[in-house]
Amino acid sequence: MNVPFERRKEDCLGKDDKSSIGSWDKPILALCNKINSKKSLYTLSSCSGRIVLIKNLDKKQPGMFILRSHDKITFNQLKKALENYDGKENLIFKQEAGILHICCKEVSDAEELLNKARTAGWKNSGIMSLSGRIVLELRSTEYISLPIYEKEILVDDKFLKILVKEANRKLERAWEKINKLEKLI
């Protein structure tokens, strides 16, 4: 049985937030609200970008995040998280781009939004699904990932300060792209 688009949208937007943080990221909230106000679109998931210090594990599991922030971080936050870590797993530092998954009523809606997203700088984007429902993935390009801890901190404070500065800069750039896309919609 095919469920009408409007019903799927209503059901999806009426559900409780199942993300691990339990709410939408503030920098992407206005964009999500704008998308959800359109008759032919609704958001499935979103992230405004984040900075994490994470255990290097093969699959997700509780307690894998040592540090997680959807805001800029400080050198002291990162240094303290590394110094207080007493686990056996290696750690990866990541700065991840903004991402949105959007359900579209028609392929033409997906194409139009995809073009606007690419104009706004969301270059790693595309249509993920055309069968059942039309799903668009918008992903920005800002990204850092590197090993930072293997039984000890692998880099000196000078490098950590540069890393924090670069991760924060990329996070700000992701937020600028969110604002640019919001204006184009």
mmCIF file of C-alpha atoms in Angstrom:
data_model
loop_
_atom_site.group_PDB
_atom_site.id
_atom_site.type_symbol
_atom_site.label_atom_id
_atom_site.label_comp_id
_atom_site.label_asym_id
_atom_site.label_seq_id
_atom_site.Cartn_x
_atom_site.Cartn_y
_atom_site.Cartn_z
ATOM 1 C CA MET A 1 0.000 0.000 0.000
ATOM 2 C CA ASN A 2 1.386 3.381 -1.002
ATOM 3 C CA VAL A 3 1.156 5.925 1.789
ATOM 4 C CA PRO A 4 0.548 9.444 0.435
ATOM 5 C CA PHE A 5 3.483 11.847 0.706
ATOM 6 C CA GLU A 6 1.538 14.209 2.969
ATOM 7 C CA ARG A 7 0.822 11.402 5.460
ATOM 8 C CA ARG A 8 4.466 10.284 5.518
ATOM 9 C CA LYS A 9 5.525 13.884 6.120
ATOM 10 C CA GLU A 10 3.060 14.307 8.961
ATOM 11 C CA ASP A 11 4.114 11.006 10.550
ATOM 12 C CA CYS A 12 7.835 11.758 10.244
ATOM 13 C CA LEU A 13 7.655 15.299 11.623
ATOM 14 C CA GLY A 14 5.340 14.183 14.431
ATOM 15 C CA LYS A 15 7.833 11.685 15.863
ATOM 16 C CA ASP A 16 10.107 12.352 18.818
ATOM 17 C CA ASP A 17 13.726 13.203 18.030
ATOM 18 C CA LYS A 18 15.698 9.952 18.069
ATOM 19 C CA SER A 19 19.149 11.499 17.720
ATOM 20 C CA SER A 20 21.710 10.811 20.418
ATOM 21 C CA ILE A 21 21.634 14.474 21.495
ATOM 22 C CA GLY A 22 17.806 14.590 21.542
ATOM 23 C CA SER A 23 17.296 17.854 19.665
ATOM 24 C CA TRP A 24 18.103 19.708 16.458
ATOM 25 C CA ASP A 25 21.395 21.575 16.227
ATOM 26 C CA LYS A 26 20.729 25.295 16.615
ATOM 27 C CA PRO A 27 22.726 26.384 13.511
ATOM 28 C CA ILE A 28 20.577 24.205 11.205
ATOM 29 C CA LEU A 29 17.177 24.631 12.870
ATOM 30 C CA ALA A 30 15.994 27.579 10.736
ATOM 31 C CA LEU A 31 16.983 25.759 7.520
ATOM 32 C CA CYS A 32 15.124 22.616 8.614
ATOM 33 C CA ASN A 33 12.046 24.667 9.510
ATOM 34 C CA LYS A 34 12.154 26.349 6.108
ATOM 35 C CA ILE A 35 12.443 23.002 4.298
ATOM 36 C CA ASN A 36 9.632 21.515 6.394
ATOM 37 C CA SER A 37 7.386 24.488 5.613
ATOM 38 C CA LYS A 38 7.421 23.497 1.919
ATOM 39 C CA LYS A 39 4.547 21.261 0.787
ATOM 40 C CA SER A 40 6.802 19.001 -1.273
ATOM 41 C CA LEU A 41 9.727 18.540 1.187
ATOM 42 C CA TYR A 42 10.504 17.347 4.687
ATOM 43 C CA THR A 43 13.669 16.584 6.625
ATOM 44 C CA LEU A 44 14.512 13.056 7.702
ATOM 45 C CA SER A 45 17.711 13.894 9.600
ATOM 46 C CA SER A 46 20.125 16.778 9.996
ATOM 47 C CA CYS A 47 23.417 17.827 11.529
ATOM 48 C CA SER A 48 25.007 21.277 11.386
ATOM 49 C CA GLY A 49 28.484 19.778 11.619
ATOM 50 C CA ARG A 50 30.390 18.681 14.677
ATOM 51 C CA ILE A 51 33.762 18.124 16.289
ATOM 52 C CA VAL A 52 34.323 14.776 17.986
ATOM 53 C CA LEU A 53 36.965 12.755 19.738
ATOM 54 C CA ILE A 54 35.852 9.187 19.230
ATOM 55 C CA LYS A 55 37.030 5.680 19.999
ATOM 56 C CA ASN A 56 38.289 3.921 16.872
ATOM 57 C CA LEU A 57 35.724 1.100 16.847
ATOM 58 C CA ASP A 58 34.270 -0.953 13.990
ATOM 59 C CA LYS A 59 30.658 -0.143 14.901
ATOM 60 C CA LYS A 60 28.674 2.331 16.978
ATOM 61 C CA GLN A 61 28.286 1.576 20.659
ATOM 62 C CA PRO A 62 27.509 3.433 23.881
ATOM 63 C CA GLY A 63 30.381 5.451 25.313
ATOM 64 C CA MET A 64 32.284 5.766 22.064
ATOM 65 C CA PHE A 65 32.355 9.582 22.155
ATOM 66 C CA ILE A 66 35.024 11.071 24.410
ATOM 67 C CA LEU A 67 34.196 14.602 23.250
ATOM 68 C CA ARG A 68 31.309 15.698 21.036
ATOM 69 C CA SER A 69 30.379 19.274 20.197
ATOM 70 C CA HIS A 70 28.116 20.897 17.640
ATOM 71 C CA ASP A 71 29.772 24.184 18.637
ATOM 72 C CA LYS A 72 33.346 25.352 18.363
ATOM 73 C CA ILE A 73 35.726 23.906 20.928
ATOM 74 C CA THR A 74 38.747 25.246 22.770
ATOM 75 C CA PHE A 75 42.245 23.852 23.013
ATOM 76 C CA ASN A 76 41.645 23.311 26.747
ATOM 77 C CA GLN A 77 38.518 21.208 26.086
ATOM 78 C CA LEU A 78 40.404 18.940 23.698
ATOM 79 C CA LYS A 79 43.521 18.713 25.876
ATOM 80 C CA LYS A 80 41.479 17.883 28.985
ATOM 81 C CA ALA A 81 39.495 15.173 27.153
ATOM 82 C CA LEU A 82 42.730 13.587 25.926
ATOM 83 C CA GLU A 83 44.451 13.787 29.314
ATOM 84 C CA ASN A 84 41.441 12.328 31.141
ATOM 85 C CA TYR A 85 41.048 9.416 28.738
ATOM 86 C CA ASP A 86 42.085 6.117 30.287
ATOM 87 C CA GLY A 87 40.638 3.633 27.818
ATOM 88 C CA LYS A 88 42.453 1.064 25.736
ATOM 89 C CA GLU A 89 41.007 2.012 22.343
ATOM 90 C CA ASN A 90 42.768 4.367 19.992
ATOM 91 C CA LEU A 91 41.107 7.743 19.451
ATOM 92 C CA ILE A 92 40.280 9.615 16.263
ATOM 93 C CA PHE A 93 39.763 13.378 16.083
ATOM 94 C CA LYS A 94 37.087 14.390 13.564
ATOM 95 C CA GLN A 95 35.501 17.551 12.326
ATOM 96 C CA GLU A 96 32.485 16.551 10.246
ATOM 97 C CA ALA A 97 30.480 18.520 7.709
ATOM 98 C CA GLY A 98 26.860 19.518 7.841
ATOM 99 C CA ILE A 99 24.437 16.919 6.460
ATOM 100 C CA LEU A 100 20.740 16.800 5.647
ATOM 101 C CA HIS A 101 18.491 13.992 4.462
ATOM 102 C CA ILE A 102 15.333 15.280 2.804
ATOM 103 C CA CYS A 103 12.324 13.455 1.441
ATOM 104 C CA CYS A 104 10.972 15.043 -1.748
ATOM 105 C CA LYS A 105 7.535 14.581 -3.290
ATOM 106 C CA GLU A 106 8.761 14.629 -6.902
ATOM 107 C CA VAL A 107 12.114 14.146 -8.643
ATOM 108 C CA SER A 108 11.845 17.731 -9.868
ATOM 109 C CA ASP A 109 11.689 18.916 -6.231
ATOM 110 C CA ALA A 110 14.874 16.978 -5.473
ATOM 111 C CA GLU A 111 16.642 18.343 -8.551
ATOM 112 C CA GLU A 112 15.678 21.928 -7.710
ATOM 113 C CA LEU A 113 16.862 21.642 -4.105
ATOM 114 C CA LEU A 114 20.035 19.812 -5.160
ATOM 115 C CA ASN A 115 20.927 22.654 -7.544
ATOM 116 C CA LYS A 116 20.370 25.245 -4.804
ATOM 117 C CA ALA A 117 22.453 23.221 -2.362
ATOM 118 C CA ARG A 118 25.354 22.937 -4.784
ATOM 119 C CA THR A 119 25.165 26.683 -5.441
ATOM 120 C CA ALA A 120 25.399 27.188 -1.658
ATOM 121 C CA GLY A 121 28.522 25.009 -1.489
ATOM 122 C CA TRP A 122 27.061 21.638 -0.485
ATOM 123 C CA LYS A 123 29.169 19.873 -3.115
ATOM 124 C CA ASN A 124 28.991 16.279 -1.787
ATOM 125 C CA SER A 125 25.268 15.956 -2.419
ATOM 126 C CA GLY A 126 22.985 13.786 -4.493
ATOM 127 C CA ILE A 127 19.760 11.838 -4.807
ATOM 128 C CA MET A 128 20.081 8.694 -2.672
ATOM 129 C CA SER A 129 16.821 6.956 -3.491
ATOM 130 C CA LEU A 130 14.178 7.055 -6.195
ATOM 131 C CA SER A 131 12.262 3.901 -5.327
ATOM 132 C CA GLY A 132 9.599 4.015 -2.641
ATOM 133 C CA ARG A 133 10.410 7.561 -1.681
ATOM 134 C CA ILE A 134 12.693 10.188 -3.153
ATOM 135 C CA VAL A 135 15.506 10.965 -0.702
ATOM 136 C CA LEU A 136 18.066 13.690 -1.197
ATOM 137 C CA GLU A 137 21.319 13.775 0.785
ATOM 138 C CA LEU A 138 22.964 17.167 1.145
ATOM 139 C CA ARG A 139 26.499 17.047 2.529
ATOM 140 C CA SER A 140 28.968 19.859 2.831
ATOM 141 C CA THR A 141 32.689 19.370 2.200
ATOM 142 C CA GLU A 142 34.362 20.403 5.465
ATOM 143 C CA TYR A 143 36.092 17.389 7.016
ATOM 144 C CA ILE A 144 39.070 16.440 9.167
ATOM 145 C CA SER A 145 39.838 12.938 10.442
ATOM 146 C CA LEU A 146 43.078 11.752 11.987
ATOM 147 C CA PRO A 147 44.395 9.413 14.659
ATOM 148 C CA ILE A 148 45.337 11.411 17.724
ATOM 149 C CA TYR A 149 45.786 8.889 20.535
ATOM 150 C CA GLU A 150 47.405 5.429 20.609
ATOM 151 C CA LYS A 151 48.293 4.622 24.233
ATOM 152 C CA GLU A 152 49.383 8.269 24.437
ATOM 153 C CA ILE A 153 48.687 11.619 22.784
ATOM 154 C CA LEU A 154 50.418 11.436 19.395
ATOM 155 C CA VAL A 155 50.915 15.173 18.793
ATOM 156 C CA ASP A 156 52.204 18.140 20.770
ATOM 157 C CA ASP A 157 50.213 21.091 22.101
ATOM 158 C CA LYS A 158 51.276 23.296 19.199
ATOM 159 C CA PHE A 159 49.683 20.840 16.760
ATOM 160 C CA LEU A 160 46.546 20.502 18.930
ATOM 161 C CA LYS A 161 46.104 24.295 18.911
ATOM 162 C CA ILE A 162 46.399 24.392 15.115
ATOM 163 C CA LEU A 163 43.973 21.468 14.835
ATOM 164 C CA VAL A 164 41.364 23.165 17.041
ATOM 165 C CA LYS A 165 41.707 26.409 15.087
ATOM 166 C CA GLU A 166 41.269 24.618 11.739
ATOM 167 C CA ALA A 167 38.346 22.491 12.963
ATOM 168 C CA ASN A 168 36.557 25.578 14.298
ATOM 169 C CA ARG A 169 37.197 27.427 11.023
ATOM 170 C CA LYS A 170 35.703 24.563 9.019
ATOM 171 C CA LEU A 171 32.703 24.378 11.342
ATOM 172 C CA GLU A 172 32.066 28.104 10.821
ATOM 173 C CA ARG A 173 32.315 27.576 7.056
ATOM 174 C CA ALA A 174 29.709 24.792 7.299
ATOM 175 C CA TRP A 175 27.390 27.161 9.177
ATOM 176 C CA GLU A 176 27.861 29.818 6.471
ATOM 177 C CA LYS A 177 26.753 27.265 3.866
ATOM 178 C CA ILE A 178 23.682 26.425 5.970
ATOM 179 C CA ASN A 179 22.738 30.120 6.028
ATOM 180 C CA LYS A 180 23.409 30.496 2.315
ATOM 181 C CA LEU A 181 21.162 27.536 1.481
ATOM 182 C CA GLU A 182 18.414 28.860 3.744
ATOM 183 C CA LYS A 183 18.448 32.143 1.788
ATOM 184 C CA LEU A 184 18.277 30.298 -1.553
ATOM 185 C CA ILE A 185 15.197 28.284 -0.593
#
